[in-house]
JSON list of C-alpha atoms in Angstrom, two decimals:
[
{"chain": "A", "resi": 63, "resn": "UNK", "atom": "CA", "xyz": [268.27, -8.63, 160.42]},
{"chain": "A", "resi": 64, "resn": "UNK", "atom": "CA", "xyz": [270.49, -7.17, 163.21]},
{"chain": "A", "resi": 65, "resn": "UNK", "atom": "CA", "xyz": [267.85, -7.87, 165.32]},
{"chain": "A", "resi": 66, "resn": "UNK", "atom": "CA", "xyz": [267.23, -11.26, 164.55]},
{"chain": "A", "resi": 67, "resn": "UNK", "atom": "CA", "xyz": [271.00, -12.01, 164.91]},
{"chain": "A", "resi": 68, "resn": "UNK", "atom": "CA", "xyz": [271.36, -10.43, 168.49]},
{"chain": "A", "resi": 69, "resn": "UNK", "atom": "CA", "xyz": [268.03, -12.19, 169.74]},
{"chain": "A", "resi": 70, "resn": "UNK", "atom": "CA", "xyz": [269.59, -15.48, 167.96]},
{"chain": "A", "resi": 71, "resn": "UNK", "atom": "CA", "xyz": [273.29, -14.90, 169.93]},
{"chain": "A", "resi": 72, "resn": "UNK", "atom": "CA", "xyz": [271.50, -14.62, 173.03]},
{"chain": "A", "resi": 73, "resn": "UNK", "atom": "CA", "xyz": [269.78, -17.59, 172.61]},
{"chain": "A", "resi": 74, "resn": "UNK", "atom": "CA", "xyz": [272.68, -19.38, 172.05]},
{"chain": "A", "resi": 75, "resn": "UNK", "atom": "CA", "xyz": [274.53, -17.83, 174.98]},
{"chain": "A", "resi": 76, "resn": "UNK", "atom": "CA", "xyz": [271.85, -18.72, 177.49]},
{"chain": "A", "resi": 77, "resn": "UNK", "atom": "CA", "xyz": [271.44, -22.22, 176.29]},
{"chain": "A", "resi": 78, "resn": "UNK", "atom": "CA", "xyz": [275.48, -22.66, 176.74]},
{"chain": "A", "resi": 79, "resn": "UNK", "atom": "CA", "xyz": [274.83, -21.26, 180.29]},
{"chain": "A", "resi": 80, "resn": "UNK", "atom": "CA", "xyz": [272.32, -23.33, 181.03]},
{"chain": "A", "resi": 81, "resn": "UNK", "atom": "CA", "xyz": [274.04, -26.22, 179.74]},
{"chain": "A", "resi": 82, "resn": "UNK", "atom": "CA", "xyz": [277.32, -25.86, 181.76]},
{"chain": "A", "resi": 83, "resn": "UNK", "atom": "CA", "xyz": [275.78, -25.02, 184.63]},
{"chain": "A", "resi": 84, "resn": "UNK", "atom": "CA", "xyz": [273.94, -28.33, 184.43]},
{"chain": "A", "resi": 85, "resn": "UNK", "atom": "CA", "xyz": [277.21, -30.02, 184.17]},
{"chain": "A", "resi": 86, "resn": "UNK", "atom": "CA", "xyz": [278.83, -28.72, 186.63]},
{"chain": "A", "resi": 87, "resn": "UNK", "atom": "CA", "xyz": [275.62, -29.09, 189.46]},
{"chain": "A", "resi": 88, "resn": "UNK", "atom": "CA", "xyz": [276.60, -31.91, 192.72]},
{"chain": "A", "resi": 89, "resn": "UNK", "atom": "CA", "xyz": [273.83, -33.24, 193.97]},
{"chain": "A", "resi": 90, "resn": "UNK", "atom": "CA", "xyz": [273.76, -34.61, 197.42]},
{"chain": "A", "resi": 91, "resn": "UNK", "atom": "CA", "xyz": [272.59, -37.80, 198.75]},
{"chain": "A", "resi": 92, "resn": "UNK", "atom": "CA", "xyz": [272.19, -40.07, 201.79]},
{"chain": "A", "resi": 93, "resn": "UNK", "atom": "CA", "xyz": [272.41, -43.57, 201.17]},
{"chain": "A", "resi": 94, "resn": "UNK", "atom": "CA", "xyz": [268.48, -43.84, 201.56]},
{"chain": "A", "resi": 95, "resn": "UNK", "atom": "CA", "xyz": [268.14, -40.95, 199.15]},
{"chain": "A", "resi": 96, "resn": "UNK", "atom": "CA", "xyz": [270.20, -42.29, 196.66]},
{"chain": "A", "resi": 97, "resn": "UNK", "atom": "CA", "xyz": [268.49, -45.64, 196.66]},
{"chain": "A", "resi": 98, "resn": "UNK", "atom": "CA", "xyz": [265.29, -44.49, 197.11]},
{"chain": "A", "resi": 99, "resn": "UNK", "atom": "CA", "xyz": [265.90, -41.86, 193.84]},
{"chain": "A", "resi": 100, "resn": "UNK", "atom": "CA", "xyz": [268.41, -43.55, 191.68]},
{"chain": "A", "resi": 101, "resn": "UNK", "atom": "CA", "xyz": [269.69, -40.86, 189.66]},
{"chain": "A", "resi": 102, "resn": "UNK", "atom": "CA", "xyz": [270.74, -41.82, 186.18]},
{"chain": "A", "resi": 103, "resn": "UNK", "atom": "CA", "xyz": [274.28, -43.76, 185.83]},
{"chain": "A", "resi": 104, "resn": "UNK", "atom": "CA", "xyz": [277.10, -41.51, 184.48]},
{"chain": "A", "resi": 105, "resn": "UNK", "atom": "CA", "xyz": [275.27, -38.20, 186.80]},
{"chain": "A", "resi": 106, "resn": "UNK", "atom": "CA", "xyz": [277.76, -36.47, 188.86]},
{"chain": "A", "resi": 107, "resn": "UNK", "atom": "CA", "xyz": [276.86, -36.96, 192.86]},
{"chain": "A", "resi": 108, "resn": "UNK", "atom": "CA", "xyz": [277.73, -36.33, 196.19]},
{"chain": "A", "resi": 109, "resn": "UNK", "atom": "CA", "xyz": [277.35, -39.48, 198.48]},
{"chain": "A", "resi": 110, "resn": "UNK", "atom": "CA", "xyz": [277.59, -38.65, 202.80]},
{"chain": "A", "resi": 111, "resn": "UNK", "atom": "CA", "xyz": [277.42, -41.07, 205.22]},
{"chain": "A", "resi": 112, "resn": "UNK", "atom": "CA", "xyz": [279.16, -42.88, 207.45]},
{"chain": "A", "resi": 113, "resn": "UNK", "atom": "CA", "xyz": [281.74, -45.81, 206.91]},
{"chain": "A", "resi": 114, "resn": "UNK", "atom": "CA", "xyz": [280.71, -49.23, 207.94]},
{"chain": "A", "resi": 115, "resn": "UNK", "atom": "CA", "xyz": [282.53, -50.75, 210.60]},
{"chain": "A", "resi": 116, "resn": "UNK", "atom": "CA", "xyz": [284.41, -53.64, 209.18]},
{"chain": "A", "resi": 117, "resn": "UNK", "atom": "CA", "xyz": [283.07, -53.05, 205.05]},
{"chain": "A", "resi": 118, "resn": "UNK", "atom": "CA", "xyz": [286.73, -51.70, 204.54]},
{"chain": "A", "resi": 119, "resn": "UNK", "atom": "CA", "xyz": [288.26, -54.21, 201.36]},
{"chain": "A", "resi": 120, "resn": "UNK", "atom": "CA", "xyz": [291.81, -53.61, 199.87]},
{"chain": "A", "resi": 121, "resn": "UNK", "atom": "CA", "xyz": [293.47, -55.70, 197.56]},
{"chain": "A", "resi": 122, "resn": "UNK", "atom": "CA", "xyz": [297.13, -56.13, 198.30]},
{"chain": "A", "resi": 123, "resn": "UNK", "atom": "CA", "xyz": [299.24, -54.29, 195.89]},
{"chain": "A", "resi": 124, "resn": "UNK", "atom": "CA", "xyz": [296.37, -52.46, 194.88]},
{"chain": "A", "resi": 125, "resn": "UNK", "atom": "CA", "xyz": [295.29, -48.29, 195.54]},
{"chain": "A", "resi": 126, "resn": "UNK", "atom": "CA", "xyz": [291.74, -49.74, 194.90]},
{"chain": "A", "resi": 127, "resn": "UNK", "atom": "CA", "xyz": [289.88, -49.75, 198.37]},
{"chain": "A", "resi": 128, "resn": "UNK", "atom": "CA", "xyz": [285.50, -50.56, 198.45]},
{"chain": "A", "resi": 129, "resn": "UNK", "atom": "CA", "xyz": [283.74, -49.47, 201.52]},
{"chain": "A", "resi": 130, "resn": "UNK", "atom": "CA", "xyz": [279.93, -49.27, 202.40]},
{"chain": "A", "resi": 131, "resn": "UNK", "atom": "CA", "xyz": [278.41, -45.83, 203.09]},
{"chain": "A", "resi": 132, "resn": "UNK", "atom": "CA", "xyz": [275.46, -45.73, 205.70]},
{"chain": "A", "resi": 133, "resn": "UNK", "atom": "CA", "xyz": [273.21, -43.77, 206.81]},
{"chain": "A", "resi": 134, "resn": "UNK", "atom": "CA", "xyz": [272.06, -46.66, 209.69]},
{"chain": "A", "resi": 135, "resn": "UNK", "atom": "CA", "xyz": [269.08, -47.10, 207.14]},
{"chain": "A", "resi": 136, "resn": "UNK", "atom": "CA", "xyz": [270.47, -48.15, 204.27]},
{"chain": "A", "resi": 137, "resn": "UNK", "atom": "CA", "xyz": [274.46, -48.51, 202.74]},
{"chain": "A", "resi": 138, "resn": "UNK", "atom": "CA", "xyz": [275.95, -48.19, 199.66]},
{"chain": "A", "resi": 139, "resn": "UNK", "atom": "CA", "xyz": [278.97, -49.64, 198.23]},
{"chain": "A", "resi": 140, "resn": "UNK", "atom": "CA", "xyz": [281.98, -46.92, 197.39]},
{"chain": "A", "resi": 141, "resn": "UNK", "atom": "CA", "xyz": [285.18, -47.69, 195.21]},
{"chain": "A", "resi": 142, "resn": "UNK", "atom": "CA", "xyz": [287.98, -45.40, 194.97]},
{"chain": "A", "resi": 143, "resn": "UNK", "atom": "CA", "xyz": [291.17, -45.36, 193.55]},
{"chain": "A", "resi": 144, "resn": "UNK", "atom": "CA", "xyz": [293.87, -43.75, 195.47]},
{"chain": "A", "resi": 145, "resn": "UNK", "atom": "CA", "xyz": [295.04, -41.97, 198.52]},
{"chain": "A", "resi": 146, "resn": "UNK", "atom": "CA", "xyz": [292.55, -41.77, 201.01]},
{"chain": "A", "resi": 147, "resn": "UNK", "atom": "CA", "xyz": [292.35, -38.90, 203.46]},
{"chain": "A", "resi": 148, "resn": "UNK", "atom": "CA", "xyz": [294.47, -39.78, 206.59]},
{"chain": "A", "resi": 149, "resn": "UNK", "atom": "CA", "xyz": [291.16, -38.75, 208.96]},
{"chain": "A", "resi": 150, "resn": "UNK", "atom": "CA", "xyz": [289.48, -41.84, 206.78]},
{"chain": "A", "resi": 151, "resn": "UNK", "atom": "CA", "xyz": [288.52, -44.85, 209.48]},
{"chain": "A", "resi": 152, "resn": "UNK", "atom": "CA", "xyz": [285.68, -46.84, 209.91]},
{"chain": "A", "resi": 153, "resn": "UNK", "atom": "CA", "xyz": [282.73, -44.68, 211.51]},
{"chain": "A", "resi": 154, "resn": "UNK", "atom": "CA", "xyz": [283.81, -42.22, 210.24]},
{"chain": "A", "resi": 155, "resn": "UNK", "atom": "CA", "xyz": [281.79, -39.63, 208.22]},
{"chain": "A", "resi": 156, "resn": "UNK", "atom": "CA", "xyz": [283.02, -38.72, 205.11]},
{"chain": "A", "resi": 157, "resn": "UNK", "atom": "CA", "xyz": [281.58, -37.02, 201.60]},
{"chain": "A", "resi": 158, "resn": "UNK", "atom": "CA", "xyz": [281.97, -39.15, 198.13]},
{"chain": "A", "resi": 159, "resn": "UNK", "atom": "CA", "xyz": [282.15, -37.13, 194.60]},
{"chain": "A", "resi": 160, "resn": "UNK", "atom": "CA", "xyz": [281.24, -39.56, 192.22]},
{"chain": "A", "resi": 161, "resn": "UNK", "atom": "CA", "xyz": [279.84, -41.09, 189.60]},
{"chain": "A", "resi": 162, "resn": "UNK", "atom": "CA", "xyz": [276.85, -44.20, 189.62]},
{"chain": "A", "resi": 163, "resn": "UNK", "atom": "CA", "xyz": [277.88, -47.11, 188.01]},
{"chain": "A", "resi": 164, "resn": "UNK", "atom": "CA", "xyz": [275.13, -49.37, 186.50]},
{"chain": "A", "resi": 165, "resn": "UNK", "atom": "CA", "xyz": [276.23, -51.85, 189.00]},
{"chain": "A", "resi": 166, "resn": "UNK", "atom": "CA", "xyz": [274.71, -49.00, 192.15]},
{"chain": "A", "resi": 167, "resn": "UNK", "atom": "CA", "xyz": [278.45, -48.62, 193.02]},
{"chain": "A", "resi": 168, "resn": "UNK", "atom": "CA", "xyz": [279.42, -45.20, 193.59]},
{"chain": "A", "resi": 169, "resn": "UNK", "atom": "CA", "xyz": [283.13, -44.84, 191.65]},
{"chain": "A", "resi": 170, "resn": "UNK", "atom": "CA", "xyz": [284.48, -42.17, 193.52]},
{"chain": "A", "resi": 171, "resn": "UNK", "atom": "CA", "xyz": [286.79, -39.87, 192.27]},
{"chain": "A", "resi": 172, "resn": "UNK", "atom": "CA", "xyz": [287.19, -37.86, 195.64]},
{"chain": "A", "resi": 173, "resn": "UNK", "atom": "CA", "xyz": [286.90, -38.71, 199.25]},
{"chain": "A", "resi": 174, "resn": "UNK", "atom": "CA", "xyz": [286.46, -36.16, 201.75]},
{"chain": "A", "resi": 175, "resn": "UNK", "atom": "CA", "xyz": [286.43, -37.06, 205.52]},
{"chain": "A", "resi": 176, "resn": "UNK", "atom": "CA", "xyz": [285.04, -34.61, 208.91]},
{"chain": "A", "resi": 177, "resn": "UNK", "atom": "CA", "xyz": [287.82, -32.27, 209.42]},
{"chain": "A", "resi": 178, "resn": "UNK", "atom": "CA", "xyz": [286.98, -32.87, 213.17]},
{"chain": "A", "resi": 179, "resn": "UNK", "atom": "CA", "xyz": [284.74, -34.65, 215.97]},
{"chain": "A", "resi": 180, "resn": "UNK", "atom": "CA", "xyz": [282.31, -31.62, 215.51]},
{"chain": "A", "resi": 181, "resn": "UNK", "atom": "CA", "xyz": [281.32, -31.30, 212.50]},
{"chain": "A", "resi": 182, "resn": "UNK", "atom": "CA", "xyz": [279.34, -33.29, 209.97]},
{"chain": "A", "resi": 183, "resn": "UNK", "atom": "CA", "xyz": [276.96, -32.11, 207.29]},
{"chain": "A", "resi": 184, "resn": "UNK", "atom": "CA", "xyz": [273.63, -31.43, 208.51]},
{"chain": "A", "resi": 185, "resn": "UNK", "atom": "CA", "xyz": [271.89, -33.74, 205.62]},
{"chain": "A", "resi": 186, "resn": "UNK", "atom": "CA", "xyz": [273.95, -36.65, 207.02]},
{"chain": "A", "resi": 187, "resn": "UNK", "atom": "CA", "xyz": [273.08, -35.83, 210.50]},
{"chain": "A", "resi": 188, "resn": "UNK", "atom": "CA", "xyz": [269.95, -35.37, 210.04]},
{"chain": "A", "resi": 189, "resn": "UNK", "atom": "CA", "xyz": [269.43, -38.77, 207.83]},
{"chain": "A", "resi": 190, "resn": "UNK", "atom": "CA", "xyz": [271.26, -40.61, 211.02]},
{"chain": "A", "resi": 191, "resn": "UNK", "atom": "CA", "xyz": [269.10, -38.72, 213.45]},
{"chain": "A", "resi": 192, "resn": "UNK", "atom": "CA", "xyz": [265.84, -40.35, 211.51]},
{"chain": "A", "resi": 193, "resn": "UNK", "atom": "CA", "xyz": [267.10, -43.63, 211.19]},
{"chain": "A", "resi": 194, "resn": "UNK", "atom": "CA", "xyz": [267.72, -43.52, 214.93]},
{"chain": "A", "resi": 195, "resn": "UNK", "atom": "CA", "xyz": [264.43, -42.97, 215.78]},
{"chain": "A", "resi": 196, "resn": "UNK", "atom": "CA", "xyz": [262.99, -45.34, 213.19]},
{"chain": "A", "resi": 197, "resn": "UNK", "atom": "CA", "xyz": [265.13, -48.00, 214.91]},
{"chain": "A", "resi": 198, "resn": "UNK", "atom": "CA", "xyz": [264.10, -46.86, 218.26]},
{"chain": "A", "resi": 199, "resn": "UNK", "atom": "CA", "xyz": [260.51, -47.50, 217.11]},
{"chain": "A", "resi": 200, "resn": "UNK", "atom": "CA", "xyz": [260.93, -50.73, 215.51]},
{"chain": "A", "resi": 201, "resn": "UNK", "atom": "CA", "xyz": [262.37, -51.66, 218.74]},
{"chain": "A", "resi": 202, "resn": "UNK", "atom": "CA", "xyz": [259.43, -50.36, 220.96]},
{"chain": "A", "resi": 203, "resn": "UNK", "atom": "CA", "xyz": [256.85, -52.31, 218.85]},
{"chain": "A", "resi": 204, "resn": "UNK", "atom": "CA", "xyz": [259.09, -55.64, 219.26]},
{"chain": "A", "resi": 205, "resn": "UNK", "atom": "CA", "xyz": [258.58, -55.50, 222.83]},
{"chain": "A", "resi": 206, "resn": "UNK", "atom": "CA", "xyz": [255.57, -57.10, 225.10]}
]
């Protein structure tokens, strides 16, 4: 019986494991990964990319501001609801944490922005770096 109950406990105990460490996993996108994969609504995510020039939308009065997220291959629309960093502009690249609404908008409940002209993650540089040379090829083929 003692057995039993120590093999049951740590049964238990791993599945609790298992189960917050589930919760508590970020996954990373691009905006062509994300639409391309369309995790679940409700899933916890990290959206990178950078802002769209001009996609900035405030509502006077309101901390609400709705941007689009690119990758230069695809965008996706972000909502958040507060302070934005002060290093936030458009073209600029920033990191989402977030939640999928059913609607595809990412509700973010934190914005992070490039802490300087250096550095940016190397998923969203290397998603830019494709869709440059995808655009670079479409271009070549257009020509005579």
């Amino acid at each position: 019986m003692l057995i039993t109950a120590m093999v049951a406990g740590l049964g238990v105990a791993t599945g609790l494991a298992v189960l917050a460490i589930g919760e508590n996993m970020l996954w990373f996108f691009t905006p062509s990964q994300l639409l391309a994969d369309q995790p679940p609504p409700g899933n916890r995510i990290r959206l990178g990319g950078l802002v769209v020039e001009g996609s900035v939308r405030r509502r006077p009065g309101d901390l609400e501001v709705r941007f689009d997220l690119s990758d230069r291959a695809a965008a996706v629309t972000v909502a958040f609801r507060g302070l934005l960093p002060d290093l936030f502009r458009e073209g600029q690249g920033i990191v989402a944490l977030g939640r999928l609404d059913a609607d595809g908008v990412l509700q973010a409940e934190e914005v992070l922005a490039k802490h300087d002209e250096t550095y940016m993650p190397p998923e969203i540089a290397e998603s830019i770096g494709e869709a440059k040379v995808a655009e670079r090829a479409a271009a070549a083929e257009r020509k005579p």
